[in-house]
Amino acid sequence: MSQEAAGVTAVVVLAAGGGTRMKSRRSKLLHELCGRSMLSYAITAATSLEPDHLVVVVGHEREQVSAHLAEIAPYAVQAVQEPQLGTGHAVRVGLDALDELPAEVVVTYGDVPLLTGETLSGLVAEHRAAANAVTVLTSVVDVPTGYGRVVREHGRVSRVVEEKDASDDERDIREINSGIYVFDAETLRDGLAELRTDNAQGEMYLTDIIAYANGLGRTVGAHLIDDPWQTQGVNDRVQLAALSRELNRRILERWMRDGVTVMDPDTTWVADTVDLAEDVTLLPNTILRGATSVSRGATIGPDVMLTDVEVGEDAHVVACHATLAVIGDGAEVGPFSYLRPGTRLGVKGKVGAFVEAKNAVIGDGAKVPHLTYCGDAEVGEGANIGAGTIFANYDGVTKSRTTVGKASFVGSNSVLVAPVTIADGAYVAAGSAITEDVGPGELAIARSRQRNIEGWVASRRPGSKTHQAADEALGTRKGEQE
Ligand code: UD1
Ligand code: CA
């Protein structure tokens, strides 16, 4: 039989339990690690086995979980377990949702986010190679508290005992049941039909299938892995933080092996959804989220948070918060820049210190270097926006756009009152309040002309320090003239 024909026929993901220790209005399974929900990691690992059937058993907070599943895995069959009578009962509900009995059933949990598809494949491969009826994924941990312990006789797995049902000797066992298994489906189905609830928790334990299979004389195996993180569940926010940090460490390690420099992995957070190219450098305090992508040679950080941002080749981004923005090749951003949705900075463009941009297309080589609000704007190629320019886009009722043409120059401390268009090749004098369009080649000056009143200090501030200084200066000037 080919590998294909013997393919995994069903994966059942258990996700019906409550998450009371999270103390959250949100389902535990929807809490995120490195930018993705806990449940989505389980779905990704399960899907990588390319099963014929993917069943997710839902129960607690099922409206939230179902809606999320419909988004991330519309192909999954949802089975409702109500009430939740234990892991054995959950799997029974999962199997009942299928109209045929599959050949093999992989059982995994929705709250074990570091488990990988490779580990599941290894488990399945071992199960097949040994022709087992049950193969359980186990690991050896320093502190086994809370887990079911794997009891072996003459080296073979004989049963799993829950902590609450265990003897003192059994509690000393450090090989733990991850709760992840592959079952021969018939053995599983028949065993589930016989599960009892005469245990410390009054639940139907899935773990009892192991003793059941042994009782039938079928072989039970364990797939022992040396990476306990992969078997760890999340029950509270302390574990959520610990697993997030470890997952982030793994993500960064993968990027470093792919040619990304990470100066300080402890303060760099890269979501699982981010894409980085070779020769990208990430400096301390960098957080990359969502669909952010960074092209070859770009340097990000220190102190940057990018969400859904596309960064071009060789760009530099320093001390910046940006969301839904595009930063062109060779562009410079920061320090202290805020790019809001709809900002597109062209090739070799610049957005500098204390600049906020929103819904603004800033052309190739254009510069917005200092202290500017650039909202609802189009800034042409090679234009220069002087320090302190404000694009006044909002009159209290509607928002309007401002266009500054190619190679135009806006003097410092101007206000461009939208809607207004400054043509290609135009100048705006510093300190102008521009309310009317400016044509090509024109200089617009929109401020009152300067007036100097001679002798004002002597008549209005007689005897002051200023008066004294003025007299000295006037004397010197007179002396110079003589
Ligand atoms: C279970 C195992 C234990 C193992 C541990 C690993 C049993 C009896 N025990 O214990 O040996 O070491 O997992 O983490 O199986 N769930 C349902 N419906 C239910 C009950 C649970 O869907 O009725 C789901 C939960 O959402 C969770 C998973 O099954 O994802 C495990 O349930 P939990 O109650 O955490 O099991 P443990 O007592 O930790
Ligand atoms: Ca648990």
Short mmCIF file of C-alpha atoms and ligand atoms in Angstrom, two decimals:
data_model
loop_
_atom_site.label_atom_id
_atom_site.label_comp_id
_atom_site.label_asym_id
_atom_site.label_seq_id
_atom_site.Cartn_x
_atom_site.Cartn_y
_atom_site.Cartn_z
CA MET A 1 0.00 0.00 0.00
CA SER A 2 1.36 3.42 -0.86
CA GLN A 3 1.83 6.13 1.76
CA GLU A 4 -0.97 8.00 0.06
CA ALA A 5 -3.47 5.15 0.37
CA ALA A 6 -2.57 4.77 4.02
CA GLY A 7 -2.99 8.53 4.60
CA VAL A 8 -4.35 9.86 7.82
CA THR A 9 -8.07 9.71 7.50
CA ALA A 10 -9.16 11.87 10.38
CA VAL A 11 -7.80 14.40 12.84
CA VAL A 12 -9.95 15.30 15.82
CA VAL A 13 -8.99 18.55 17.56
CA LEU A 14 -10.39 18.82 21.08
CA ALA A 15 -11.50 22.37 21.81
CA ALA A 16 -14.61 22.09 23.97
CA GLY A 17 -13.10 22.64 27.40
CA GLY A 18 -13.39 25.90 29.29
CA GLY A 19 -10.56 28.31 29.97
CA THR A 20 -11.65 29.70 33.31
CA ARG A 21 -8.09 30.33 34.51
CA MET A 22 -7.57 32.83 31.69
CA LYS A 23 -10.19 35.06 33.42
CA SER A 24 -11.26 36.41 30.06
CA ARG A 25 -14.41 37.24 28.19
CA ARG A 26 -12.68 35.88 25.14
CA SER A 27 -12.38 32.15 24.56
CA LYS A 28 -8.95 30.88 25.56
CA LEU A 29 -8.52 29.45 22.05
CA LEU A 30 -8.82 32.91 20.50
CA HIS A 31 -6.04 34.42 22.57
CA GLU A 32 -3.03 35.09 20.39
CA LEU A 33 0.61 34.10 20.40
CA CYS A 34 2.91 35.84 17.93
CA GLY A 35 -0.03 37.28 16.04
CA ARG A 36 -2.13 34.15 15.57
CA SER A 37 -4.83 32.54 17.67
CA MET A 38 -3.94 29.55 19.78
CA LEU A 39 -6.46 27.49 17.83
CA SER A 40 -4.96 28.42 14.46
CA TYR A 41 -1.67 26.72 15.38
CA ALA A 42 -3.53 23.49 16.13
CA ILE A 43 -5.38 23.79 12.82
CA THR A 44 -2.14 24.38 10.90
CA ALA A 45 -0.46 21.35 12.46
CA ALA A 46 -3.52 19.16 11.85
CA THR A 47 -3.95 20.38 8.26
CA SER A 48 -0.34 19.61 7.44
CA LEU A 49 -1.23 15.90 7.71
CA GLU A 50 -3.65 16.41 4.82
CA PRO A 51 -6.40 14.42 6.52
CA ASP A 52 -9.59 13.35 4.75
CA HIS A 53 -11.57 14.69 7.71
CA LEU A 54 -10.73 17.44 10.13
CA VAL A 55 -13.10 17.55 13.06
CA VAL A 56 -13.00 20.21 15.77
CA VAL A 57 -14.95 19.44 18.93
CA VAL A 58 -16.39 22.66 20.31
CA GLY A 59 -18.39 23.39 23.45
CA HIS A 60 -17.44 26.22 25.82
CA GLU A 61 -17.81 29.68 24.28
CA ARG A 62 -18.74 27.91 21.13
CA GLU A 63 -20.21 30.96 19.33
CA GLN A 64 -16.79 32.64 19.40
CA VAL A 65 -14.86 29.49 18.57
CA SER A 66 -17.20 28.48 15.73
CA ALA A 67 -17.11 31.91 14.13
CA HIS A 68 -13.32 31.97 14.29
CA LEU A 69 -13.09 28.45 12.85
CA ALA A 70 -15.37 29.39 9.98
CA GLU A 71 -12.80 32.04 9.11
CA ILE A 72 -9.56 30.13 9.52
CA ALA A 73 -10.69 26.60 8.59
CA PRO A 74 -14.01 26.60 6.76
CA TYR A 75 -13.27 23.03 5.66
CA ALA A 76 -13.32 21.73 9.25
CA VAL A 77 -16.32 19.80 10.55
CA GLN A 78 -17.52 21.21 13.85
CA ALA A 79 -18.90 18.77 16.40
CA VAL A 80 -20.68 20.17 19.42
CA GLN A 81 -19.96 18.52 22.76
CA GLU A 82 -22.57 19.58 25.29
CA PRO A 83 -22.12 18.94 28.17
CA GLN A 84 -18.38 18.25 28.38
CA LEU A 85 -18.00 14.87 30.01
CA GLY A 86 -14.27 14.40 29.49
CA THR A 87 -11.71 13.82 26.74
CA GLY A 88 -13.06 10.35 25.88
CA HIS A 89 -16.55 11.72 25.50
CA ALA A 90 -15.19 14.57 23.34
CA VAL A 91 -13.56 12.15 20.90
CA ARG A 92 -16.74 10.08 20.76
CA VAL A 93 -18.69 13.22 19.80
CA GLY A 94 -16.02 13.98 17.20
CA LEU A 95 -16.26 10.52 15.60
CA ASP A 96 -20.07 10.70 15.60
CA ALA A 97 -19.84 13.78 13.38
CA LEU A 98 -18.36 11.66 10.57
CA ASP A 99 -20.61 9.56 8.38
CA GLU A 100 -17.98 6.85 7.96
CA LEU A 101 -15.46 5.34 10.32
CA PRO A 102 -12.01 6.44 9.20
CA ALA A 103 -9.04 4.05 9.36
CA GLU A 104 -6.81 6.12 11.60
CA VAL A 105 -7.69 8.88 14.02
CA VAL A 106 -5.20 11.48 15.23
CA VAL A 107 -6.33 13.29 18.37
CA THR A 108 -4.83 16.63 19.28
CA TYR A 109 -5.76 19.69 21.39
CA GLY A 110 -6.69 23.23 20.45
CA ASP A 111 -4.56 24.68 23.27
CA VAL A 112 -1.11 23.22 22.54
CA PRO A 113 0.25 25.89 20.19
CA LEU A 114 3.91 24.89 19.83
CA LEU A 115 3.13 21.41 18.50
CA THR A 116 4.31 21.23 14.88
CA GLY A 117 3.10 19.37 11.86
CA GLU A 118 6.49 17.61 11.69
CA THR A 119 5.98 16.19 15.16
CA LEU A 120 2.53 14.92 14.21
CA SER A 121 3.98 13.33 11.06
CA GLY A 122 6.67 11.66 13.17
CA LEU A 123 4.01 10.32 15.50
CA VAL A 124 1.99 8.91 12.61
CA ALA A 125 5.09 7.40 10.98
CA GLU A 126 6.05 5.63 14.20
CA HIS A 127 2.47 4.41 14.69
CA ARG A 128 2.49 2.84 11.23
CA ALA A 129 6.00 1.43 11.39
CA ALA A 130 5.16 -0.37 14.64
CA ALA A 131 1.66 -1.35 13.48
CA ASN A 132 0.29 -0.06 16.79
CA ALA A 133 -3.33 0.18 17.82
CA VAL A 134 -2.49 3.30 19.83
CA THR A 135 0.58 5.53 19.77
CA VAL A 136 0.81 8.31 22.33
CA LEU A 137 3.05 11.35 22.10
CA THR A 138 5.05 11.70 25.32
CA SER A 139 7.87 13.74 26.75
CA VAL A 140 9.97 13.65 29.87
CA VAL A 141 9.67 16.80 31.99
CA ASP A 142 11.22 18.01 35.24
CA VAL A 143 7.90 18.95 36.81
CA PRO A 144 5.14 16.58 35.65
CA THR A 145 2.49 18.18 37.91
CA GLY A 146 -0.96 18.21 36.37
CA TYR A 147 -0.23 15.78 33.54
CA GLY A 148 -1.26 12.17 33.12
CA ARG A 149 1.74 9.89 33.79
CA VAL A 150 2.83 7.19 31.36
CA VAL A 151 3.05 3.89 33.21
CA ARG A 152 5.37 1.37 31.57
CA GLU A 153 5.80 -2.34 32.28
CA HIS A 154 8.97 -3.96 30.98
CA GLY A 155 9.46 -0.80 28.94
CA ARG A 156 6.10 -1.04 27.19
CA VAL A 157 3.33 1.49 27.75
CA SER A 158 0.67 -0.23 29.80
CA ARG A 159 -1.58 2.69 30.76
CA VAL A 160 -1.80 6.40 31.53
CA VAL A 161 -2.84 7.45 34.99
CA GLU A 162 -4.18 10.93 35.76
CA GLU A 163 -2.47 12.83 38.54
CA LYS A 164 -5.62 12.82 40.66
CA ASP A 165 -5.90 9.04 40.38
CA ALA A 166 -2.19 8.27 40.73
CA SER A 167 -0.39 6.56 43.60
CA ASP A 168 2.63 8.29 45.15
CA ASP A 169 4.98 6.10 43.10
CA GLU A 170 3.11 6.89 39.90
CA ARG A 171 3.30 10.60 40.63
CA ASP A 172 7.10 10.35 40.57
CA ILE A 173 6.99 9.28 36.92
CA ARG A 174 8.31 12.11 34.75
CA GLU A 175 7.22 10.77 31.38
CA ILE A 176 3.96 12.61 30.68
CA ASN A 177 1.05 12.10 28.34
CA SER A 178 0.83 15.03 25.91
CA GLY A 179 -2.79 14.14 25.17
CA ILE A 180 -1.90 13.72 21.50
CA TYR A 181 -2.31 10.30 19.93
CA VAL A 182 -2.92 8.19 16.85
CA PHE A 183 -5.51 5.44 17.14
CA ASP A 184 -6.62 2.58 15.02
CA ALA A 185 -10.19 3.77 14.54
CA GLU A 186 -11.98 0.52 15.31
CA THR A 187 -10.09 0.01 18.54
CA LEU A 188 -10.86 3.61 19.44
CA ARG A 189 -14.56 3.35 18.63
CA ASP A 190 -15.00 0.09 20.53
CA GLY A 191 -13.00 1.34 23.50
CA LEU A 192 -14.93 4.62 23.69
CA ALA A 193 -18.17 2.65 23.89
CA GLU A 194 -16.90 0.99 27.06
CA LEU A 195 -15.48 4.03 28.89
CA ARG A 196 -16.57 4.41 32.50
CA THR A 197 -16.47 7.38 34.83
CA ASP A 198 -15.36 5.69 38.04
CA ASN A 199 -12.34 7.94 38.51
CA ALA A 200 -11.35 10.93 40.65
CA GLN A 201 -12.89 13.44 38.22
CA GLY A 202 -15.99 11.43 37.26
CA GLU A 203 -15.08 11.94 33.59
CA MET A 204 -14.74 9.73 30.55
CA TYR A 205 -10.97 9.56 30.15
CA LEU A 206 -9.59 9.13 26.64
CA THR A 207 -6.46 7.81 28.30
CA ASP A 208 -8.34 4.66 29.31
CA ILE A 209 -8.23 3.52 25.66
CA ILE A 210 -4.57 2.65 26.23
CA ALA A 211 -5.32 0.09 28.91
CA TYR A 212 -8.28 -1.10 26.83
CA ALA A 213 -6.08 -1.76 23.76
CA ASN A 214 -3.54 -3.56 25.92
CA GLY A 215 -6.36 -5.71 27.30
CA LEU A 216 -7.21 -6.79 23.76
CA GLY A 217 -3.60 -7.79 23.24
CA ARG A 218 -3.04 -4.98 20.74
CA THR A 219 0.24 -3.10 20.74
CA VAL A 220 0.49 0.34 22.28
CA GLY A 221 3.51 2.53 21.63
CA ALA A 222 4.85 5.88 22.69
CA HIS A 223 6.52 8.48 20.51
CA LEU A 224 8.84 10.21 22.97
CA ILE A 225 9.99 13.68 21.93
CA ASP A 226 12.76 15.69 23.59
CA ASP A 227 11.09 19.07 23.15
CA PRO A 228 8.62 19.45 26.03
CA TRP A 229 7.48 22.89 24.76
CA GLN A 230 5.58 21.08 22.03
CA THR A 231 3.44 19.23 24.51
CA GLN A 232 2.67 22.21 26.75
CA GLY A 233 -0.86 23.48 26.99
CA VAL A 234 -1.96 27.00 27.86
CA ASN A 235 -4.25 27.27 30.86
CA ASP A 236 -3.52 30.78 32.13
CA ARG A 237 -1.88 34.01 31.05
CA VAL A 238 1.41 33.15 32.70
CA GLN A 239 1.71 30.12 30.43
CA LEU A 240 0.49 32.20 27.50
CA ALA A 241 3.40 34.63 28.02
CA ALA A 242 5.95 31.83 28.46
CA LEU A 243 4.84 30.02 25.32
CA SER A 244 4.64 33.27 23.34
CA ARG A 245 8.21 34.09 24.25
CA GLU A 246 9.42 30.62 23.27
CA LEU A 247 7.47 30.71 20.01
CA ASN A 248 8.92 34.14 19.22
CA ARG A 249 12.40 32.80 19.95
CA ARG A 250 11.78 29.97 17.48
CA ILE A 251 10.45 32.33 14.82
CA LEU A 252 13.51 34.60 15.20
CA GLU A 253 15.86 31.63 15.08
CA ARG A 254 14.26 30.53 11.82
CA TRP A 255 14.74 34.04 10.35
CA MET A 256 18.33 34.25 11.53
CA ARG A 257 19.05 30.94 9.80
CA ASP A 258 17.44 32.45 6.69
CA GLY A 259 19.79 35.43 6.69
CA VAL A 260 18.20 38.04 8.94
CA THR A 261 20.34 39.84 11.56
CA VAL A 262 18.57 40.20 14.89
CA MET A 263 20.64 42.30 17.24
CA ASP A 264 18.60 41.63 20.36
CA PRO A 265 16.23 38.65 20.17
CA ASP A 266 14.97 39.41 23.68
CA THR A 267 13.34 42.70 22.64
CA THR A 268 12.41 41.79 19.06
CA TRP A 269 8.95 40.37 18.35
CA VAL A 270 8.10 39.05 14.91
CA ALA A 271 4.63 37.63 14.33
CA ASP A 272 4.25 34.29 12.63
CA THR A 273 2.54 36.09 9.73
CA VAL A 274 5.48 38.37 8.85
CA ASP A 275 7.81 37.91 5.89
CA LEU A 276 11.48 38.94 5.92
CA ALA A 277 14.11 38.84 3.18
CA GLU A 278 17.81 38.05 3.37
CA ASP A 279 20.05 40.76 4.80
CA VAL A 280 17.30 42.47 6.71
CA THR A 281 18.57 43.87 10.03
CA LEU A 282 16.30 44.14 13.05
CA LEU A 283 17.57 46.43 15.81
CA PRO A 284 16.35 46.34 19.45
CA ASN A 285 12.73 47.03 20.40
CA THR A 286 11.28 46.12 17.05
CA ILE A 287 7.78 44.65 16.81
CA LEU A 288 6.58 43.40 13.42
CA ARG A 289 2.97 42.34 13.14
CA GLY A 290 0.26 41.27 10.72
CA ALA A 291 1.05 41.03 7.03
CA THR A 292 4.25 43.06 7.36
CA SER A 293 6.99 42.28 4.85
CA VAL A 294 10.51 43.65 4.76
CA SER A 295 12.66 43.46 1.62
CA ARG A 296 16.34 42.74 1.26
CA GLY A 297 18.85 45.01 2.95
CA ALA A 298 16.36 47.07 4.93
CA THR A 299 17.14 48.07 8.52
CA ILE A 300 14.31 48.30 11.03
CA GLY A 301 14.68 49.75 14.52
CA PRO A 302 15.48 50.58 17.16
CA ASP A 303 12.02 51.30 18.61
CA VAL A 304 9.71 50.41 15.75
CA MET A 305 6.27 48.85 15.54
CA LEU A 306 4.98 47.97 12.07
CA THR A 307 1.55 46.45 11.49
CA ASP A 308 0.64 45.39 7.94
CA VAL A 309 3.48 47.44 6.46
CA GLU A 310 5.46 46.75 3.30
CA VAL A 311 9.08 47.92 3.55
CA GLY A 312 11.17 48.19 0.37
CA GLU A 313 14.78 47.20 -0.26
CA ASP A 314 17.49 49.02 1.67
CA ALA A 315 14.97 51.25 3.44
CA HIS A 316 15.75 52.56 6.94
CA VAL A 317 13.02 52.81 9.54
CA VAL A 318 13.91 54.19 12.99
CA ALA A 319 11.64 54.90 15.97
CA CYS A 320 8.40 54.68 14.05
CA HIS A 321 4.87 53.40 14.45
CA ALA A 322 3.23 52.49 11.17
CA THR A 323 0.05 50.69 10.15
CA LEU A 324 -1.12 49.72 6.66
CA ALA A 325 1.62 51.72 5.00
CA VAL A 326 4.08 51.16 2.15
CA ILE A 327 7.67 52.35 2.50
CA GLY A 328 9.54 52.45 -0.80
CA ASP A 329 12.98 51.12 -1.72
CA GLY A 330 15.77 53.15 -0.18
CA ALA A 331 13.32 55.35 1.74
CA GLU A 332 14.09 56.81 5.15
CA VAL A 333 11.59 57.01 7.96
CA GLY A 334 12.09 58.44 11.43
CA PRO A 335 13.08 58.91 14.08
CA PHE A 336 9.72 59.69 15.72
CA SER A 337 7.43 59.20 12.74
CA TYR A 338 3.84 58.02 12.71
CA LEU A 339 2.54 56.48 9.48
CA ARG A 340 -1.18 55.82 9.54
CA PRO A 341 -3.21 53.74 7.07
CA GLY A 342 -2.92 54.69 3.44
CA THR A 343 0.56 56.19 3.61
CA ARG A 344 2.71 55.30 0.59
CA LEU A 345 6.23 56.64 0.62
CA GLY A 346 8.03 56.45 -2.73
CA VAL A 347 11.49 55.24 -3.67
CA LYS A 348 14.15 57.18 -1.72
CA GLY A 349 11.45 59.31 -0.13
CA LYS A 350 11.87 60.68 3.38
CA VAL A 351 9.56 61.10 6.33
CA GLY A 352 11.44 62.52 9.28
CA ALA A 353 11.16 63.59 12.89
CA PHE A 354 7.73 64.34 14.36
CA VAL A 355 5.88 63.78 11.12
CA GLU A 356 2.44 62.17 11.02
CA ALA A 357 1.13 60.96 7.67
CA LYS A 358 -2.27 59.49 6.83
CA ASN A 359 -3.78 58.54 3.51
CA ALA A 360 -0.85 60.27 1.87
CA VAL A 361 0.99 59.33 -1.30
CA ILE A 362 4.46 60.78 -1.04
CA GLY A 363 6.31 60.47 -4.34
CA ASP A 364 9.74 59.14 -5.23
CA GLY A 365 12.48 61.26 -3.71
CA ALA A 366 9.97 63.57 -2.00
CA LYS A 367 10.90 64.79 1.46
CA VAL A 368 8.77 65.55 4.49
CA PRO A 369 11.62 65.89 6.94
CA HIS A 370 10.38 67.70 10.07
CA LEU A 371 7.34 68.46 12.24
CA THR A 372 4.54 68.00 9.72
CA TYR A 373 1.00 66.65 9.59
CA CYS A 374 0.51 65.25 6.10
CA GLY A 375 -3.08 63.97 5.86
CA ASP A 376 -5.14 63.18 2.74
CA ALA A 377 -2.33 64.36 0.53
CA GLU A 378 -0.49 63.71 -2.66
CA VAL A 379 3.08 64.95 -2.67
CA GLY A 380 4.75 64.79 -6.10
CA GLU A 381 8.09 63.31 -7.01
CA GLY A 382 11.02 65.26 -5.58
CA ALA A 383 8.87 67.80 -3.75
CA ASN A 384 10.11 69.29 -0.47
CA ILE A 385 7.78 70.03 2.41
CA GLY A 386 9.30 72.55 4.82
CA ALA A 387 9.49 72.11 8.58
CA GLY A 388 6.23 72.63 10.39
CA THR A 389 3.92 72.41 7.38
CA ILE A 390 0.37 71.40 8.20
CA PHE A 391 -1.94 69.83 5.64
CA ALA A 392 -5.27 71.11 7.03
CA ASN A 393 -7.52 68.36 5.72
CA TYR A 394 -10.53 68.71 8.01
CA ASP A 395 -12.92 71.63 8.32
CA GLY A 396 -14.88 70.02 11.11
CA VAL A 397 -17.35 68.42 8.69
CA THR A 398 -15.55 66.93 5.72
CA LYS A 399 -12.05 65.81 4.88
CA SER A 400 -10.49 67.09 1.67
CA ARG A 401 -7.32 66.40 -0.26
CA THR A 402 -4.26 68.48 -0.95
CA THR A 403 -1.95 68.02 -3.92
CA VAL A 404 1.60 69.30 -4.03
CA GLY A 405 3.09 68.89 -7.52
CA LYS A 406 6.36 67.44 -8.74
CA ALA A 407 9.55 69.18 -7.52
CA SER A 408 7.54 71.88 -5.75
CA PHE A 409 8.76 73.55 -2.58
CA VAL A 410 6.62 74.41 0.40
CA GLY A 411 8.27 76.87 2.80
CA SER A 412 8.40 76.21 6.53
CA ASN A 413 5.43 76.70 8.79
CA SER A 414 2.86 76.84 6.03
CA VAL A 415 -0.68 75.63 6.30
CA LEU A 416 -2.21 74.13 3.16
CA VAL A 417 -5.97 74.36 3.56
CA ALA A 418 -7.66 71.54 1.63
CA PRO A 419 -9.00 71.18 -0.96
CA VAL A 420 -6.11 72.91 -2.63
CA THR A 421 -3.65 72.13 -5.41
CA ILE A 422 -0.10 73.37 -5.72
CA ALA A 423 1.04 72.66 -9.25
CA ASP A 424 4.28 71.03 -10.41
CA GLY A 425 7.27 73.33 -10.08
CA ALA A 426 5.69 75.88 -7.73
CA TYR A 427 6.89 77.61 -4.57
CA VAL A 428 5.05 78.50 -1.38
CA ALA A 429 6.66 81.15 0.81
CA ALA A 430 7.37 80.27 4.43
CA GLY A 431 4.58 81.02 6.85
CA SER A 432 1.84 81.05 4.21
CA ALA A 433 -1.75 80.01 4.73
CA ILE A 434 -2.63 78.63 1.30
CA THR A 435 -6.32 78.52 0.47
CA GLU A 436 -6.17 78.94 -3.30
CA ASP A 437 -4.51 76.87 -5.99
CA VAL A 438 -0.96 77.77 -7.05
CA GLY A 439 0.01 77.45 -10.73
CA PRO A 440 3.19 76.01 -12.26
CA GLY A 441 6.23 78.21 -11.78
CA GLU A 442 4.42 80.58 -9.40
CA LEU A 443 5.44 81.68 -5.92
CA ALA A 444 2.54 81.99 -3.54
CA ILE A 445 2.92 84.29 -0.57
CA ALA A 446 -0.04 84.28 1.75
CA ARG A 447 0.88 86.25 4.83
CA SER A 448 0.84 89.95 5.72
CA ARG A 449 3.82 91.98 4.61
CA GLN A 450 6.39 92.84 7.31
CA ARG A 451 6.39 96.41 8.72
CA ASN A 452 9.31 97.77 10.89
CA ILE A 453 8.47 100.73 13.17
CA GLU A 454 11.53 102.84 13.81
CA GLY A 455 12.13 104.07 17.39
CA TRP A 456 9.38 101.92 18.88
CA VAL A 457 11.59 100.52 21.68
CA ALA A 458 12.83 103.96 22.77
CA SER A 459 9.29 105.38 22.98
CA ARG A 460 7.46 102.36 24.46
CA ARG A 461 10.17 100.67 26.57
CA PRO A 462 12.37 103.53 27.68
CA GLY A 463 15.16 102.60 30.11
CA SER A 464 14.72 98.88 29.56
CA LYS A 465 17.55 96.42 28.90
CA THR A 466 16.25 96.19 25.39
CA HIS A 467 16.41 99.97 25.00
CA GLN A 468 20.00 99.96 26.26
CA ALA A 469 20.96 97.22 23.82
CA ALA A 470 19.25 99.12 21.03
CA ASP A 471 21.14 102.31 21.86
CA GLU A 472 24.44 100.43 21.88
CA ALA A 473 23.64 98.79 18.58
CA LEU A 474 22.55 102.09 17.04
CA GLY A 475 25.74 103.75 18.34
CA THR A 476 27.90 101.02 16.86
CA ARG A 477 26.03 101.31 13.61
CA LYS A 478 26.54 105.05 13.60
CA GLY A 479 30.26 104.50 14.38
CA GLU A 480 30.49 102.03 11.51
CA GLN A 481 28.89 104.54 9.20
CA GLU A 482 31.34 107.32 10.13
C1 UD1 B 1 -5.48 15.54 29.66
C2 UD1 B 1 -5.11 14.07 29.77
C3 UD1 B 1 -3.76 13.96 30.49
C4 UD1 B 1 -2.71 14.73 29.74
C5 UD1 B 1 -3.15 16.17 29.54
C6 UD1 B 1 -2.19 16.87 28.62
C7 UD1 B 1 -7.20 12.82 29.95
C8 UD1 B 1 -8.13 12.14 30.85
N1 UD1 B 1 -6.13 13.37 30.51
O1 UD1 B 1 -5.62 16.03 30.97
O2 UD1 B 1 -3.37 12.61 30.60
O3 UD1 B 1 -1.49 14.71 30.42
O4 UD1 B 1 -4.45 16.22 28.94
O5 UD1 B 1 -2.48 18.22 28.53
O6 UD1 B 1 -7.41 12.86 28.74
N2 UD1 B 1 -11.69 18.72 26.28
C9 UD1 B 1 -12.86 18.66 25.56
N3 UD1 B 1 -13.96 18.14 26.13
C10 UD1 B 1 -13.96 17.66 27.40
C11 UD1 B 1 -12.77 17.72 28.14
C12 UD1 B 1 -11.65 18.25 27.55
O7 UD1 B 1 -12.89 19.09 24.39
O8 UD1 B 1 -15.01 17.20 27.85
C13 UD1 B 1 -10.49 19.28 25.65
C14 UD1 B 1 -10.00 20.54 26.33
O9 UD1 B 1 -10.54 21.69 25.69
C15 UD1 B 1 -8.49 20.46 26.14
C16 UD1 B 1 -8.22 18.97 26.09
O10 UD1 B 1 -9.44 18.35 25.78
O11 UD1 B 1 -8.08 21.03 24.92
C17 UD1 B 1 -7.66 18.44 27.40
O12 UD1 B 1 -8.59 18.67 28.41
P1 UD1 B 1 -8.13 18.98 29.88
O13 UD1 B 1 -9.32 19.04 30.74
O14 UD1 B 1 -7.20 20.12 29.88
O15 UD1 B 1 -7.33 17.64 30.21
P2 UD1 B 1 -6.33 17.43 31.37
O16 UD1 B 1 -7.07 17.21 32.61
O17 UD1 B 1 -5.32 18.49 31.36
CA CA B 2 -5.01 20.77 30.19
#
